[in-house]
GROMACS .gro file of C-alpha atoms in nm:
model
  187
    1UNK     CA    1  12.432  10.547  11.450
    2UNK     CA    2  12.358  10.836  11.205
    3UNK     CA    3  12.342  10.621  10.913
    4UNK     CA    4  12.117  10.387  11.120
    5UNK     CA    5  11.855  10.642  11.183
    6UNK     CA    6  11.898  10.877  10.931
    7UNK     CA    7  11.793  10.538  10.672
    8UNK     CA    8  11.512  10.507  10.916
    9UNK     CA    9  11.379  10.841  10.898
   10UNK     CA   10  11.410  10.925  10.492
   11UNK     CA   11  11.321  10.584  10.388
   12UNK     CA   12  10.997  10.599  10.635
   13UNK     CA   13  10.918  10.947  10.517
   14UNK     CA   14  10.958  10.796  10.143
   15UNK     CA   15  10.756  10.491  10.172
   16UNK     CA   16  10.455  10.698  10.332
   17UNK     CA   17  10.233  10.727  10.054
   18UNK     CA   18  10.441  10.544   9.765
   19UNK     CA   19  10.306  10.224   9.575
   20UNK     CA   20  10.449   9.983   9.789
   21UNK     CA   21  10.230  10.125  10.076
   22UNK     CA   22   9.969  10.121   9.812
   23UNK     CA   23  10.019   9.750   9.721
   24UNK     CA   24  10.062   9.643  10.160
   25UNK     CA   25   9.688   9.840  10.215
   26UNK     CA   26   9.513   9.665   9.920
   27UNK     CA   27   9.675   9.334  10.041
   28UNK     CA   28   9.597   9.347  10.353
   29UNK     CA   29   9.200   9.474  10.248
   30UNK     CA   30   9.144   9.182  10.006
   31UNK     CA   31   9.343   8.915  10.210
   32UNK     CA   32   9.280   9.022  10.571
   33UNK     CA   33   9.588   8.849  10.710
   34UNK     CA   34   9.889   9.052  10.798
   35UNK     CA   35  10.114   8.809  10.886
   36UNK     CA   36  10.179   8.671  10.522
   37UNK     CA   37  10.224   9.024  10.419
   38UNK     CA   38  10.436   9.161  10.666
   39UNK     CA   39  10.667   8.868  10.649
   40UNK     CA   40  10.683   8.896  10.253
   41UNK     CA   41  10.710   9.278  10.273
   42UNK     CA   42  11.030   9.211  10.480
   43UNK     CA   43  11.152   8.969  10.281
   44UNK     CA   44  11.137   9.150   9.977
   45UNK     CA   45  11.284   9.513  10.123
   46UNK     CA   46  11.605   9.281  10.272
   47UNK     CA   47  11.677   9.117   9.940
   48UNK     CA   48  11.582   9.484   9.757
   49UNK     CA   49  11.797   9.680   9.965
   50UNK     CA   50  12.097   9.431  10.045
   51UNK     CA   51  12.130   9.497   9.682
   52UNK     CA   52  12.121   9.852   9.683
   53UNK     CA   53  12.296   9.900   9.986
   54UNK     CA   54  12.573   9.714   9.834
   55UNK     CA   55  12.586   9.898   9.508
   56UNK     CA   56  12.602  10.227   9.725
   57UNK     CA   57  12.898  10.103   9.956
   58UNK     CA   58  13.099  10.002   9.634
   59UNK     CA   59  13.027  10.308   9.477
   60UNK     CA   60  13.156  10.506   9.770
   61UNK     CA   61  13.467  10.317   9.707
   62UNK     CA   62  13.515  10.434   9.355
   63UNK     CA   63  13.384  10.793   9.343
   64UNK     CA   64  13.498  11.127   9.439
   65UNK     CA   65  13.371  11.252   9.764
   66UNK     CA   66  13.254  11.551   9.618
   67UNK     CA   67  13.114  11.440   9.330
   68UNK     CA   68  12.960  11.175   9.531
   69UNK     CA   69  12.837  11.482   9.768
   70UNK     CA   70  12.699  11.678   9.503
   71UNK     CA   71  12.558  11.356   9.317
   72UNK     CA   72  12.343  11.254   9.639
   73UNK     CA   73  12.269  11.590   9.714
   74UNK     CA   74  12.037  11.649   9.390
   75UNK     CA   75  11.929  11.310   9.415
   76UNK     CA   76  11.771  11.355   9.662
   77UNK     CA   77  11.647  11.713   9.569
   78UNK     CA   78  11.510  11.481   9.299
   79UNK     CA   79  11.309  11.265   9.516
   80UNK     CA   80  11.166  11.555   9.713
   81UNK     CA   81  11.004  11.646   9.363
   82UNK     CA   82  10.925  11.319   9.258
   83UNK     CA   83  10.769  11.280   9.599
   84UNK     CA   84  10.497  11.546   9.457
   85UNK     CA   85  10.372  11.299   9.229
   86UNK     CA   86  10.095  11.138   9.360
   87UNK     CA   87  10.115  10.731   9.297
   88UNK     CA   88   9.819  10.500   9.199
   89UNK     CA   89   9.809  10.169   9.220
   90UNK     CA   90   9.597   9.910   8.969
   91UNK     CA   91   9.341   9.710   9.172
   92UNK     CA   92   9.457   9.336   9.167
   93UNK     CA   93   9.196   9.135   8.910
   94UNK     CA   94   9.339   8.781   8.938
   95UNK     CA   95   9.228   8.557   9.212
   96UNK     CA   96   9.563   8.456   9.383
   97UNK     CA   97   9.581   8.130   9.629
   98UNK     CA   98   9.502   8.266   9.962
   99UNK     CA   99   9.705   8.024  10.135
  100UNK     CA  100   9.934   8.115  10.393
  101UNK     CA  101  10.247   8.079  10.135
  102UNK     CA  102  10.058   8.194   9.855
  103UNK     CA  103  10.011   8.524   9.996
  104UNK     CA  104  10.365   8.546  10.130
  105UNK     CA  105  10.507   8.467   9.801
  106UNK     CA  106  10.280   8.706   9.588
  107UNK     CA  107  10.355   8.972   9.834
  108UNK     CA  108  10.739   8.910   9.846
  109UNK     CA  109  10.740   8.913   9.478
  110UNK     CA  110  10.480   9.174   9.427
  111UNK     CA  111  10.696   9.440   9.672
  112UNK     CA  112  11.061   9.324   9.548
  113UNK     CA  113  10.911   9.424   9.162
  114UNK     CA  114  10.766   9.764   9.276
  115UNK     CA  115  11.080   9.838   9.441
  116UNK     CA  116  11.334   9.773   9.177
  117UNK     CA  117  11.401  10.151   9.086
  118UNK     CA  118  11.187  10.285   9.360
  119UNK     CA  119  11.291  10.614   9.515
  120UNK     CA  120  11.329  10.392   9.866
  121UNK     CA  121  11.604  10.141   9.690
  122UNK     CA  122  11.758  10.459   9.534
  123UNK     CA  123  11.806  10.619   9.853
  124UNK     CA  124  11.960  10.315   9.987
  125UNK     CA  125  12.202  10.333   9.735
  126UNK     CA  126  12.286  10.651   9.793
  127UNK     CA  127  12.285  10.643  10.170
  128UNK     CA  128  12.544  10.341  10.178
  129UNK     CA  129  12.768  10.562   9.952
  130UNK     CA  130  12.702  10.838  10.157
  131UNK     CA  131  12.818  10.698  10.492
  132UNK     CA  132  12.997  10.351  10.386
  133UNK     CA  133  12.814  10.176  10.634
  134UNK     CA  134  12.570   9.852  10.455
  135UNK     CA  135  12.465   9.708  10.746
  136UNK     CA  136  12.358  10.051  10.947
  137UNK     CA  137  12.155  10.181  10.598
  138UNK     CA  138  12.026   9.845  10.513
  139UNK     CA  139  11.876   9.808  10.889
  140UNK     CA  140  11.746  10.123  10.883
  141UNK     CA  141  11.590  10.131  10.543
  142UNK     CA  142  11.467   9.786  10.619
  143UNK     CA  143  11.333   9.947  10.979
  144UNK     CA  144  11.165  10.232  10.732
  145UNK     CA  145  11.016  10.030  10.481
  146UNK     CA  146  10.824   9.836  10.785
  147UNK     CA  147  10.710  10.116  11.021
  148UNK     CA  148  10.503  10.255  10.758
  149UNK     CA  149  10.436   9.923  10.571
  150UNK     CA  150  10.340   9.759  10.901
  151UNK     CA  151  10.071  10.033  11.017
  152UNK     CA  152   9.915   9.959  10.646
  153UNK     CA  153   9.874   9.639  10.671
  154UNK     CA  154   9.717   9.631  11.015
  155UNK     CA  155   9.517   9.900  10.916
  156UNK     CA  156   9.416   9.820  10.616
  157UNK     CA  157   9.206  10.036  10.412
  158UNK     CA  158   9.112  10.288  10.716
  159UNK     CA  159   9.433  10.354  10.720
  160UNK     CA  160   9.417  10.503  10.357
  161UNK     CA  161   9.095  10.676  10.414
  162UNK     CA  162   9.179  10.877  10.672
  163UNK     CA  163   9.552  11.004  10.618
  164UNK     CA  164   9.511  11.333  10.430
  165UNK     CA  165   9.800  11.174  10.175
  166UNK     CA  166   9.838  11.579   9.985
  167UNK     CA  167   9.952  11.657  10.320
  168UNK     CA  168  10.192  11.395  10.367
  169UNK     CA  169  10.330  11.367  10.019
  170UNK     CA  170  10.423  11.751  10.037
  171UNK     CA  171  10.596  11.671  10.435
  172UNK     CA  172  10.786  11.326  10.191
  173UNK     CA  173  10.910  11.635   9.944
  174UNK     CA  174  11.028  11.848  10.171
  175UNK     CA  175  11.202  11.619  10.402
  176UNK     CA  176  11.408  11.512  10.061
  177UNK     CA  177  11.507  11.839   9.980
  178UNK     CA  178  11.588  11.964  10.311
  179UNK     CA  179  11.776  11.666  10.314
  180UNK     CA  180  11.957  11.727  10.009
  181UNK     CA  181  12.049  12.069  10.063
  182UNK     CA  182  12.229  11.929  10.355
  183UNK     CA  183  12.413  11.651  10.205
  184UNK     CA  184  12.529  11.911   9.934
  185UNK     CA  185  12.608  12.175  10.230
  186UNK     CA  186  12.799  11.872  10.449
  187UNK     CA  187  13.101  11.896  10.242
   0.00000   0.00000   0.00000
């Protein structure tokens, strides 16, 4: 259960703000329909994080606890940093299909792209490893990826105009380091 809500919580925390929320507000403002979106969000975070949840979990396998410990500890140290580093996004110029699997498929492909690398597929990674558990981290993550990504779309661009995002990228950073101090403290 830990590694089912603690993937929740940091990947949720992470997302708020990032280019992927980005990307799900400026869909959702030039496409007004959520439903193509949400679905392709979800599709792509599954396939993204399947994959990074896997790569964690067979990591665990072959690494040293500690060094495993210590490794996710600063990584996500890391992220709290990175998560000080405000994100733009470019504004879309081409004049996609705006049928029902057109949008599904830009989004999917749009959101599994932006996440390759991402700090949210990263901590996947490192959460499987951390508690061996894929399917927990990968539901959770999944489960974080959509409670912020889902309020985005339906919200559209209100949503981004009246979140005070300073304020939220600094609560992002320090929920990663707190986090990592207490990964590297666990041990």
């Amino acid at each position: 259960m830990d590694a089912l809500l603690i993937s929740t919580g940091l990947v949720a925390l992470a997302e708020v703000g990032d280019k992927t929320m980005l990307l799900a507000v400026a869909l959702a403002a030039a496409w007004r329909r959520p439903a193509p979106i949400l679905l392709g969000i979800l599709a792509a975070t599954v396939l993204n994080h399947a994959f990074a949840a896997t790569a964690g979990a067979v990591l665990a396998r072959y690494m040293d606890p500690d060094h495993l410990r210590w490794g996710a500890g600063l990584a996500f140290v890391g992220f709290g940093l990175w998560a000080l580093i405000p994100e733009q996004l470019d504004e879309r110029t081409d004049a996609e299909e705006k049928t029902f699997t057109g949008i599904f498929m830009t989004t999917a492909a749009a959101v599994f792209v932006l996440e390759m690398g991402d700090k949210t597929q990263i901590a996947t990674a490192l959460l499987a490893a951390r508690f061996d558990a894929l399917l927990p981290v990968l539901a959770g993550s999944t489960l974080g990826m959509m409670l912020v990504n889902g309020p985005a779309v339906l919200l559209g661009v209100a949503l981004a105009r009246r979140l005070p995002m300073k304020t939220i990228r600094l609560a992002a950073a320090a929920g990663f380091v707190l986090t990592g101090l207490w990964v590297i403290r666990a041990g």
